[in-house]
Amino acid sequence: MLDAKIPAGSLDQKWTDYKGHCKLVNPANKRKLEVIVVGTGLAGASAAASLGELGYKVKVFCFQDSPRRAHSIAAQGGINAAKNYQNDGDSIFRLFYDTIKGGDYRAREANVHRLAEVSGNIIDQCVAQGVPFAREYGGLLSNRSFGGTQVQRTFYAAGQTGQQLLIGAYQALERQIALGNVKMYNRHEMLEVVIIDEKARGIIARDLVNGNLERHFGHAVLLCTGGYGNVFYLSTNAMGSNVTAAWKAHKKGAFFGNPSFTQIHPTCIPVSGDHQSKLTLMSESLRNDGRIWVPKKQGETRKANEIPEEERDYYLERRYPAFGNLVPRDVASRAAKERCDAGFGVGTSKQAVYLDFADAIKRYGKIEIGKEGRENVSEEEIIALGKEVVKEKYGNLFDMYEKITGENPYELPMRIYPAVHYTMGGLWVDYELMTTVKGLYALGEANFSDHGANRLGASALMQGLADGYFVIPYTIGNYLADEIYNKSISTDHEAFVTTEKEVSNRIEKLMSIKGNISVETFHKRLGKIMWDKCGMARNAQGLEQAITEIQQLKKEFWSDVKIPGAINEFNPELDKAGRVADFIELGELMCIDALQRNESCGGHFREEYQTNEGEALRDDSNYMYVSAWEHKQEHTWELHKETLNYEVIKPTQRNYK
């Protein structure tokens, strides 16, 4: 039976009561305890910095050449917090409610309320670190809107919020490294977790420069390794993003929660050809001012600015008048797909819709003219002034779009289409962020915990920093308080030796195949199966076919993959081969999970289960649970269910109209 360890008491007091009663570790004992942190994105860097500040001996690992290269740096639009600076009705409860509703009632209430509670602390922490959030004229922090809300609660730093937040966490981490509390291992990839007496006691890591395997002990291991969107090959994730650390933990006993819950982001630059290795995100913040539309005529060939206003279908505003262009990501993505599938798509591929800033430019221009008290101003001057305002708010995003597409988005609407972006699934964790393996924790996108079946925009950065700065420093102490009697275990222990041998044998097996097909080819083939049959829409027949095809792909991979180079050298193809092998196994589980969930909810849209209006049709009586999968053997998993009990919010059919 899964025990989520949710504290008793009223929802708004659970976290306060937990902190007041959890076990503590005194400063002298903290110096005796070793903690391993894998990953240096927002969750990993903030956790390592916080635990180092508390006095623990921390080792932190990243496969990049610097912690600043973690993929959190790519986040654009902002970070949510219930500060109510706009005085527009926001509150901790409102953020909690929007997150639960946005996740289509498939998230754990206690975790989400805690996230909303600590959100304000995150902003204070980051401002103190010097994060250059955008500010209003008077100096107050600025906010903008994101999908799934009717308030402005998103703090931002132009279109590079992730970068600025990561630099803040990185500085805190570097301070602890300089003080000797944290030891940094760059260019190291975790390839296995070491279990001793049913507890996580360390990892086996590979030095990616020389290929050597290393053993590292820890009284606890924290996985902060991000999501697995690259299982689809084409996604907004960096090419290095992978599932290997989480997957190795899963095969050692950590249950995998909701693997099929994938987020499709509605505003990405469309696919342009087979040459692409990744897709580019256009921040959801653009939906604040950009209007999304398609021509009313099927197969339209005219350019966007040649199509008159009355021949345009602003379909989100038409279908969802209350939220308009700011509906949640899953709703906006499916609506775009529906219009394109119906023959109203634009661009050469017809797999795109328009994101148009013409109205916003004019509106801002008129505001600027009004500030100056002028009248009878030409439209050209109004547009010129409006462009300057838009440039100040979104300039780097517009520049990026023009560099990639060769089109000027100030003059022509952007062309966008949904793409894989974030994964709500991940290692199952309890309230303390511990997996089903004692001493093994998962933070940030690596766990399943806070977003349900769909993540609201600007909540990824919030969860990563909440877990690292404000949750794990308390919850890990509750476990480590009982570990002060256990001395560090030598890496000569039999479990370390055996586990390292397992890793070595796997690598040697990969290198011995000497096949004819590149790793990249296998990855592309897996991605096509996943996107076609377990992507924005799924059905039973397609999922059954996908499972069979992935099993066959796995056989081919292990008999015909081609990996050049050698083991004991810098060999990116070998690194990639291990990651793709894990993606193949994960892809099978994702399809199995999607097949057993006979409902539509959030990002999981089963075509057999939809309303007459094409919206997701949940089945709360049968599927109001977290699916937590236990690995048994090859192609075999056992399903465990964590029932979701809503004490405060009553689940209803989502309505953004």
XYZ file of C-alpha atoms in Angstrom:
657
model
C 0.000 0.000 0.000
C 1.417 3.396 -0.982
C 1.838 5.743 1.975
C 1.976 9.366 0.847
C 2.749 10.480 4.438
C 0.299 13.370 4.175
C 0.122 15.113 7.577
C -3.154 15.162 9.468
C -5.110 18.326 10.114
C -6.629 21.053 7.981
C -5.105 21.615 4.576
C -3.831 25.121 5.289
C -2.037 23.934 8.452
C -0.458 20.685 7.236
C 2.894 22.167 6.207
C 3.153 24.411 9.270
C 2.381 21.514 11.590
C 4.815 19.252 9.726
C 7.665 21.739 10.110
C 6.860 22.146 13.777
C 7.014 18.427 14.517
C 9.512 16.864 12.093
C 12.823 15.542 13.399
C 15.848 17.817 13.366
C 19.583 17.184 12.974
C 21.855 19.326 15.115
C 24.664 21.298 13.409
C 27.470 19.035 14.648
C 25.713 15.940 13.326
C 24.972 17.562 9.955
C 28.719 17.750 9.340
C 28.895 13.946 9.641
C 26.188 13.281 7.067
C 26.836 13.072 3.326
C 24.205 13.898 0.719
C 24.448 13.290 -3.028
C 22.591 15.643 -5.390
C 22.285 14.614 -9.037
C 21.492 17.509 -11.365
C 22.196 21.233 -11.119
C 19.072 22.843 -12.553
C 16.849 24.944 -10.355
C 15.870 22.019 -8.105
C 19.384 20.570 -7.837
C 21.319 23.806 -7.469
C 18.899 25.216 -4.880
C 18.844 21.947 -2.918
C 22.627 21.573 -2.930
C 23.126 25.220 -1.914
C 20.512 24.980 0.851
C 21.830 21.712 2.280
C 25.405 22.996 2.109
C 24.335 26.141 3.960
C 22.773 23.948 6.652
C 26.093 22.166 7.144
C 25.634 18.819 5.394
C 28.530 17.423 3.336
C 27.183 17.592 -0.203
C 28.390 16.106 -3.479
C 26.673 17.419 -6.588
C 26.866 15.933 -10.088
C 26.010 17.288 -13.530
C 26.729 15.902 -16.990
C 27.238 19.408 -18.398
C 30.557 21.261 -18.264
C 29.058 23.754 -15.792
C 26.017 23.872 -13.500
C 24.943 26.935 -15.468
C 24.331 24.725 -18.513
C 21.404 22.934 -16.854
C 18.244 23.058 -18.968
C 16.430 25.281 -16.474
C 18.346 28.071 -18.183
C 16.057 27.722 -21.228
C 12.837 28.631 -19.399
C 11.482 31.880 -20.753
C 8.230 33.307 -19.497
C 8.190 33.496 -15.713
C 7.581 32.025 -12.275
C 4.276 32.041 -10.393
C 3.785 33.302 -6.855
C 0.714 34.312 -4.868
C 1.874 37.799 -3.897
C -1.250 39.654 -5.094
C 0.864 42.675 -6.038
C -1.761 43.637 -8.627
C -4.529 43.611 -6.033
C -6.592 41.591 -8.505
C -7.930 38.954 -6.126
C -4.996 36.549 -6.003
C -4.235 34.525 -2.878
C -2.555 31.323 -1.747
C -5.883 29.557 -2.088
C -6.439 30.936 -5.597
C -3.030 29.694 -6.765
C -3.734 26.328 -5.140
C -7.157 26.142 -6.798
C -5.901 27.153 -10.252
C -3.134 24.532 -10.057
C -5.490 21.728 -9.023
C -8.060 22.704 -11.665
C -5.410 23.230 -14.335
C -4.093 19.737 -13.608
C -7.602 18.388 -14.214
C -7.965 17.140 -10.619
C -5.182 14.579 -10.822
C -2.739 16.169 -8.345
C -2.317 15.636 -4.612
C -3.998 18.445 -2.651
C -1.475 18.609 0.192
C 1.548 19.001 -2.085
C -0.100 21.653 -4.234
C -1.205 23.723 -1.240
C 2.330 23.607 0.155
C 3.637 24.779 -3.216
C 1.261 27.750 -3.160
C 2.221 28.550 0.450
C 5.964 28.782 -0.213
C 5.640 30.513 -3.597
C 5.935 33.979 -2.090
C 9.107 33.007 -0.217
C 10.723 32.044 -3.522
C 10.346 35.565 -4.896
C 11.783 37.096 -1.715
C 14.721 34.670 -1.856
C 15.458 35.429 -5.502
C 15.171 39.203 -5.081
C 17.635 38.958 -2.187
C 19.999 37.065 -4.511
C 19.794 39.879 -7.034
C 17.619 38.205 -9.670
C 16.674 41.113 -12.004
C 12.908 40.665 -12.142
C 11.027 43.144 -14.327
C 9.733 46.131 -12.413
C 7.019 48.715 -12.863
C 7.894 52.395 -13.281
C 7.656 52.979 -9.524
C 10.072 50.147 -8.732
C 7.586 47.433 -7.691
C 7.981 43.977 -9.190
C 5.930 43.532 -12.358
C 3.532 40.666 -13.064
C 1.885 39.241 -16.156
C -0.699 36.557 -16.871
C -0.213 32.968 -17.934
C -2.669 30.314 -19.079
C -5.311 28.880 -16.786
C -5.609 31.943 -14.543
C -7.586 35.169 -14.414
C -5.044 37.079 -12.327
C -1.525 38.401 -12.899
C 0.846 36.391 -10.712
C 3.776 35.597 -12.985
C 7.095 37.280 -12.142
C 9.551 37.488 -15.015
C 12.878 38.748 -16.312
C 12.118 39.577 -19.960
C 12.009 36.241 -21.823
C 14.919 34.712 -19.939
C 13.504 34.102 -16.477
C 14.975 30.605 -16.197
C 18.448 31.895 -16.948
C 18.273 34.613 -14.311
C 16.842 32.288 -11.654
C 19.472 29.666 -12.406
C 22.267 32.226 -12.095
C 20.856 33.106 -8.664
C 20.841 29.457 -7.565
C 24.238 28.917 -9.202
C 25.747 31.773 -7.202
C 24.379 30.286 -3.989
C 25.812 26.892 -5.019
C 29.221 28.349 -5.912
C 29.388 30.046 -2.519
C 28.967 26.699 -0.796
C 31.573 25.134 -3.087
C 34.031 27.888 -2.152
C 33.312 27.324 1.547
C 34.044 23.608 1.147
C 30.546 22.460 2.069
C 29.758 21.255 -1.462
C 31.991 19.331 -3.855
C 31.136 19.712 -7.549
C 31.534 16.942 -10.146
C 31.139 18.347 -13.657
C 30.965 16.091 -16.715
C 29.776 13.168 -14.589
C 26.668 11.119 -15.350
C 24.901 8.967 -12.784
C 24.411 5.488 -14.232
C 23.146 3.551 -11.208
C 21.966 3.965 -7.636
C 23.571 1.781 -4.945
C 21.166 0.093 -2.523
C 22.390 -1.296 0.819
C 19.929 -2.785 3.332
C 17.018 -1.427 1.272
C 18.314 2.151 1.489
C 19.903 4.351 -1.171
C 23.545 4.643 -0.142
C 25.279 6.103 -3.152
C 25.667 6.145 -6.896
C 27.883 4.890 -9.669
C 28.872 7.783 -11.919
C 30.812 7.879 -15.173
C 33.401 10.551 -15.860
C 32.318 11.564 -19.354
C 35.756 12.924 -20.255
C 37.845 9.809 -19.644
C 35.128 7.159 -19.390
C 36.105 5.954 -15.909
C 33.441 4.676 -13.508
C 33.405 6.105 -9.973
C 31.745 5.078 -6.702
C 30.267 7.720 -4.415
C 28.672 7.181 -1.007
C 25.835 9.236 0.442
C 23.517 8.851 3.424
C 20.806 10.085 1.031
C 20.563 10.599 -2.732
C 18.563 13.408 -4.364
C 17.621 13.078 -8.039
C 17.047 16.519 -9.571
C 17.453 15.446 -13.172
C 14.515 17.044 -14.967
C 11.945 15.517 -17.271
C 11.870 12.958 -20.068
C 10.302 14.903 -22.946
C 13.120 13.786 -25.263
C 11.495 10.362 -25.439
C 9.605 12.021 -28.328
C 12.926 13.012 -29.992
C 11.550 16.371 -31.129
C 10.770 18.510 -28.091
C 11.681 21.858 -26.584
C 14.163 20.086 -24.286
C 17.923 20.355 -24.732
C 19.314 17.368 -26.626
C 21.180 16.208 -23.514
C 18.057 16.055 -21.346
C 17.352 12.416 -20.516
C 15.638 10.000 -18.157
C 18.596 7.762 -17.285
C 19.065 8.656 -13.600
C 15.344 8.366 -12.830
C 15.017 5.217 -14.922
C 17.911 3.483 -13.154
C 16.272 4.353 -9.836
C 12.972 2.998 -11.148
C 14.543 -0.338 -12.046
C 16.065 -0.488 -8.560
C 12.658 -0.196 -6.892
C 11.447 3.408 -7.181
C 7.883 3.477 -8.520
C 7.223 5.618 -11.612
C 4.172 7.879 -11.306
C 1.832 8.880 -14.148
C 4.402 8.296 -16.933
C 1.921 9.056 -19.734
C 1.121 12.590 -18.523
C 3.015 14.700 -21.054
C 2.652 18.438 -21.563
C 2.325 19.736 -25.097
C 3.194 23.457 -25.258
C 0.894 25.382 -27.627
C 3.331 28.113 -28.698
C 6.356 26.577 -30.393
C 7.957 27.226 -33.752
C 6.558 24.534 -36.097
C 8.609 21.634 -37.453
C 10.349 22.660 -40.660
C 11.906 19.381 -41.818
C 13.672 16.110 -41.006
C 16.928 17.936 -40.313
C 15.757 19.228 -36.931
C 16.998 17.735 -33.671
C 14.872 19.915 -31.365
C 12.078 22.467 -31.397
C 12.080 26.034 -30.127
C 9.661 27.338 -27.540
C 7.977 30.713 -27.866
C 7.091 31.736 -24.319
C 3.504 31.434 -23.148
C 3.858 35.034 -21.998
C 3.271 35.969 -25.651
C -0.344 34.872 -25.167
C -0.792 37.896 -22.867
C -0.824 40.221 -25.861
C -0.779 38.000 -28.939
C -4.080 36.850 -30.444
C -4.267 33.356 -31.919
C -6.207 32.813 -35.134
C -6.586 30.862 -38.369
C -8.343 31.804 -41.617
C -12.053 31.034 -41.774
C -11.505 29.506 -45.212
C -9.954 26.045 -45.518
C -6.727 25.781 -47.511
C -6.151 29.554 -47.437
C -3.152 30.598 -49.590
C -3.072 34.370 -48.955
C -0.471 35.872 -46.629
C -1.661 36.670 -43.121
C -1.690 40.445 -43.576
C -3.791 40.054 -46.748
C -6.624 38.334 -44.875
C -9.203 40.881 -43.639
C -10.396 40.869 -40.035
C -13.845 39.455 -40.855
C -12.240 36.404 -42.494
C -10.211 35.460 -39.402
C -11.253 32.951 -36.757
C -9.921 33.838 -33.311
C -10.920 30.371 -32.255
C -9.761 30.447 -28.602
C -11.640 33.686 -27.985
C -14.649 32.176 -29.740
C -14.640 28.858 -27.863
C -13.457 30.065 -24.434
C -14.647 33.663 -23.974
C -13.868 33.824 -20.219
C -10.182 32.924 -20.628
C -9.673 33.533 -24.360
C -6.056 33.127 -25.436
C -5.057 32.311 -21.843
C -6.663 28.888 -21.543
C -4.357 26.161 -20.112
C -1.754 24.613 -22.358
C -3.504 21.315 -22.970
C -6.710 23.084 -24.024
C -4.886 25.523 -26.322
C -2.807 22.733 -27.880
C -5.763 20.497 -28.695
C -7.676 23.458 -30.124
C -4.769 24.250 -32.481
C -4.525 20.616 -33.557
C -8.275 20.475 -34.189
C -8.171 23.553 -36.452
C -5.178 22.234 -38.406
C -6.664 18.737 -38.749
C -9.860 20.359 -40.061
C -7.906 22.048 -42.865
C -7.509 25.567 -41.475
C -3.761 25.368 -40.769
C -1.342 27.925 -42.194
C 2.197 27.963 -43.586
C 3.702 25.568 -46.105
C 3.079 22.536 -43.888
C -0.454 23.649 -42.919
C 0.516 22.506 -39.415
C 0.569 25.942 -37.790
C -1.669 28.743 -36.543
C -1.014 32.472 -36.252
C 0.027 34.353 -33.112
C -0.616 37.980 -33.988
C 0.646 41.107 -32.175
C -0.867 43.730 -34.501
C -3.660 44.695 -32.080
C -1.282 44.839 -29.109
C 1.149 47.064 -30.987
C -1.626 49.538 -31.805
C -3.011 49.418 -28.261
C 0.361 50.122 -26.673
C 1.068 52.839 -29.240
C -2.143 54.641 -28.344
C -1.268 54.397 -24.651
C 2.104 56.020 -25.325
C 0.451 58.783 -27.333
C -2.020 59.284 -24.488
C 0.823 59.657 -22.003
C 2.145 62.537 -24.072
C -1.312 64.125 -24.368
C -1.149 64.249 -28.153
C -4.002 63.937 -30.653
C -4.346 63.493 -34.423
C -1.283 61.244 -34.599
C -0.695 59.123 -37.699
C -1.210 55.377 -37.532
C 2.425 54.881 -38.591
C 3.657 56.757 -35.529
C 1.246 54.873 -33.245
C 2.547 51.564 -34.616
C 6.170 52.689 -34.275
C 5.656 53.588 -30.603
C 3.720 50.366 -29.975
C 6.547 48.293 -31.428
C 8.969 49.861 -28.979
C 6.769 48.837 -26.041
C 6.417 45.283 -27.355
C 10.162 45.170 -27.972
C 10.817 46.145 -24.361
C 8.503 43.379 -23.087
C 9.259 40.565 -25.518
C 12.219 41.703 -27.628
C 14.553 38.726 -27.153
C 11.727 36.313 -28.033
C 10.941 38.249 -31.216
C 14.636 38.311 -32.140
C 14.897 34.558 -31.613
C 11.853 33.920 -33.790
C 13.254 36.065 -36.611
C 16.659 34.361 -36.496
C 15.057 30.920 -36.779
C 12.320 31.639 -39.338
C 13.647 34.638 -41.248
C 10.332 36.440 -40.694
C 9.829 39.707 -38.800
C 7.136 39.102 -36.140
C 6.620 42.853 -35.700
C 5.355 42.944 -39.294
C 3.850 39.457 -39.756
C 2.135 37.148 -37.229
C 4.250 34.368 -35.758
C 3.446 30.852 -36.910
C 3.168 28.462 -33.982
C 2.182 24.840 -33.347
C 2.136 22.611 -30.248
C 5.243 20.628 -29.275
C 6.338 18.352 -26.426
C 7.616 20.506 -23.583
C 7.264 19.163 -20.018
C 6.486 15.866 -18.350
C 4.105 15.822 -15.404
C 4.946 12.187 -14.717
C 8.116 11.160 -12.889
C 9.282 9.132 -9.935
C 6.489 8.689 -7.398
C 7.278 10.546 -4.176
C 5.494 11.001 -0.886
C 4.859 14.309 0.899
C 8.523 14.375 1.942
C 9.665 13.967 -1.703
C 11.024 10.491 -0.934
C 10.556 7.739 -3.507
C 9.559 4.187 -2.608
C 13.276 3.541 -1.969
C 14.297 4.820 1.468
C 16.797 7.650 1.330
C 16.201 8.268 -2.371
C 14.454 11.569 -3.163
C 13.231 13.140 -6.385
C 12.816 16.909 -6.776
C 11.461 19.226 -9.464
C 10.412 17.804 -12.812
C 12.003 14.451 -11.906
C 9.036 13.711 -9.624
C 5.335 13.497 -10.430
C 3.978 15.410 -7.504
C 2.543 18.870 -8.087
C 0.929 19.270 -11.508
C -1.554 16.449 -12.039
C -2.410 15.804 -15.676
C -1.375 19.256 -16.929
C 1.050 21.907 -15.690
C 0.029 25.542 -15.657
C 2.527 27.859 -17.317
C 5.218 29.385 -15.054
C 4.779 26.646 -12.450
C 7.850 24.556 -13.371
C 10.330 27.092 -12.022
C 8.117 27.527 -8.971
C 8.134 23.810 -8.157
C 11.864 23.351 -8.751
C 12.822 26.173 -6.393
C 10.127 25.304 -3.845
C 11.441 21.737 -3.602
C 15.084 22.798 -3.373
C 14.959 25.902 -1.172
C 11.949 25.351 1.072
C 10.824 21.703 1.170
C 13.781 19.308 1.112
C 15.768 21.133 3.858
C 12.968 20.152 6.280
C 11.905 16.775 4.950
C 15.379 15.287 4.505
C 16.113 16.026 8.154
C 13.181 13.861 9.156
C 15.027 10.926 7.552
C 18.639 11.823 8.316
C 17.928 12.329 12.028
C 17.894 8.529 12.287
C 21.065 8.183 10.194
C 23.434 9.997 12.584
C 24.267 6.621 14.146
C 25.302 5.164 10.788
C 28.850 5.907 9.747
C 29.831 6.434 6.147
C 30.067 3.180 4.231
C 33.267 2.443 2.348
C 32.916 2.364 -1.434
C 34.766 -0.965 -1.237
C 31.547 -2.444 0.146
C 30.296 -5.407 -1.844
C 27.193 -3.503 -3.024
C 29.334 -0.786 -4.629
C 31.580 -3.354 -6.297
C 28.637 -5.357 -7.635
C 26.728 -2.307 -8.852
C 29.774 -0.897 -10.638
C 30.223 -4.267 -12.348
C 26.584 -4.144 -13.538
C 27.204 -0.736 -15.096
C 30.471 -1.843 -16.670
C 28.856 -4.946 -18.176
C 26.049 -2.883 -19.674
C 28.490 -0.469 -21.292
C 30.603 -3.314 -22.661
C 27.491 -4.999 -24.040
C 26.516 -1.798 -25.854
C 29.971 -1.400 -27.356
C 30.160 -5.066 -28.411
C 27.073 -4.890 -30.652
C 28.920 -3.169 -33.529
C 25.779 -2.894 -35.644
C 24.904 -0.779 -38.654
C 22.265 1.695 -37.414
C 23.138 4.928 -35.613
C 21.838 5.817 -32.166
C 20.199 8.907 -33.684
C 18.178 6.774 -36.103
C 16.788 4.645 -33.292
C 15.927 7.773 -31.302
C 14.072 9.291 -34.268
C 12.136 6.072 -34.846
C 11.119 5.916 -31.188
C 10.090 9.561 -31.283
C 7.839 9.044 -34.292
C 6.084 6.092 -32.651
C 5.552 8.082 -29.464
C 4.332 11.269 -31.167
C 1.998 9.482 -33.570
C 0.473 7.089 -31.043
C 1.064 8.532 -27.551
C 1.267 12.248 -28.305
C -1.405 14.946 -28.285
C -4.106 12.329 -28.809
C -4.125 8.597 -28.055
C -6.470 5.679 -28.667
C -6.436 2.047 -27.595
C -5.587 0.631 -31.005
C -2.688 3.015 -31.556
C -1.274 2.422 -28.070
C -1.395 -1.353 -28.503
C 0.435 -0.984 -31.817
C 2.993 1.330 -30.209
C 3.784 -1.174 -27.445
C 4.455 -3.898 -30.013
C 6.537 -1.564 -32.192
C 8.628 -0.348 -29.244
C 9.337 -3.916 -28.107
C 10.532 -4.710 -31.626
C 12.596 -1.515 -31.708
C 14.292 -2.560 -28.468
C 15.293 -5.911 -30.012
C 16.731 -4.141 -33.047
C 18.579 -1.620 -30.894
C 20.345 -4.287 -28.843
C 21.316 -6.252 -31.948
C 22.156 -3.590 -34.531
C 23.102 -0.268 -32.920
C 26.343 1.295 -34.125
C 28.502 3.060 -31.531
C 31.878 4.338 -32.758
C 34.865 5.063 -30.507
C 35.943 3.375 -27.292
C 34.790 3.134 -23.675
C 37.644 4.861 -21.859
C 37.568 8.122 -23.731
C 35.305 11.084 -24.420
C 32.524 9.363 -26.373
C 29.224 11.299 -26.732
C 27.744 8.553 -28.947
C 28.176 6.007 -26.159
C 26.605 8.429 -23.668
C 23.673 8.943 -26.026
C 23.257 5.215 -26.656
C 22.711 4.531 -22.961
C 20.146 7.304 -22.750
C 18.233 6.142 -25.838
C 18.175 2.579 -24.499
C 16.450 3.909 -21.382
C 14.055 6.047 -23.439
C 12.956 2.958 -25.353
C 12.020 1.152 -22.137
C 10.304 4.251 -20.760
C 8.325 4.670 -24.003
C 6.836 1.228 -23.538
C 5.728 2.057 -19.981
C 4.240 5.372 -21.100
C 2.068 3.585 -23.636
C 1.050 0.940 -21.092
C 0.064 3.682 -18.649
C -1.911 5.582 -21.306
C -3.668 2.384 -22.363
C -4.886 1.484 -18.866
C -6.269 4.976 -18.166
C -9.638 4.807 -19.948
C -10.454 8.488 -19.619
C -9.241 11.835 -20.883
C -7.685 14.262 -18.420
C -5.344 17.178 -18.952
C -2.507 16.254 -21.286
C -3.774 12.664 -21.568
C -6.396 12.826 -24.309
C -7.917 9.475 -25.231
C -9.963 9.983 -28.388
C -12.593 7.501 -27.177
C -13.343 9.678 -24.147
C -14.379 13.231 -25.022
C -17.424 15.441 -24.640
C -19.668 16.414 -27.541
C -17.669 19.643 -27.763
C -14.352 17.799 -28.004
C -13.198 18.472 -24.431
C -11.487 15.962 -22.132
C -13.973 13.601 -20.437
C -12.720 12.447 -17.045
C -13.915 9.372 -15.178
C -13.516 10.308 -11.524
C -15.277 7.229 -10.206
C -12.691 4.874 -11.724
C -9.504 6.862 -12.346
C -9.063 9.407 -9.578
C -5.666 8.036 -8.637
C -1.966 8.356 -9.315
C -0.740 5.390 -11.308
C 2.508 4.227 -9.675
C 4.307 1.509 -11.625
C 6.660 -1.032 -10.077
C 9.203 -2.602 -12.428
C 9.147 -6.407 -12.273
C 11.114 -7.694 -15.261
C 11.547 -6.929 -18.954
C 8.227 -5.712 -20.454
C 6.476 -6.297 -17.108
C 5.259 -3.760 -14.541
C 2.777 -3.914 -11.658
C 0.318 -1.048 -11.178
C -0.120 0.457 -7.720
C -2.682 3.190 -7.124
C -2.533 6.194 -4.823
C -6.138 7.284 -4.381
C -6.604 11.039 -4.587
C -8.900 12.369 -1.872
C -10.106 15.940 -2.298
C -11.003 17.437 1.073
C -11.258 21.100 0.048
C -11.873 21.282 -3.677
C -14.775 19.517 -5.322
C -13.722 18.096 -8.717
C -15.907 19.352 -11.555
C -15.760 19.340 -15.329
C -13.179 21.977 -16.246
C -14.765 25.022 -17.820
C -12.783 27.925 -19.270
C -15.731 29.408 -21.140
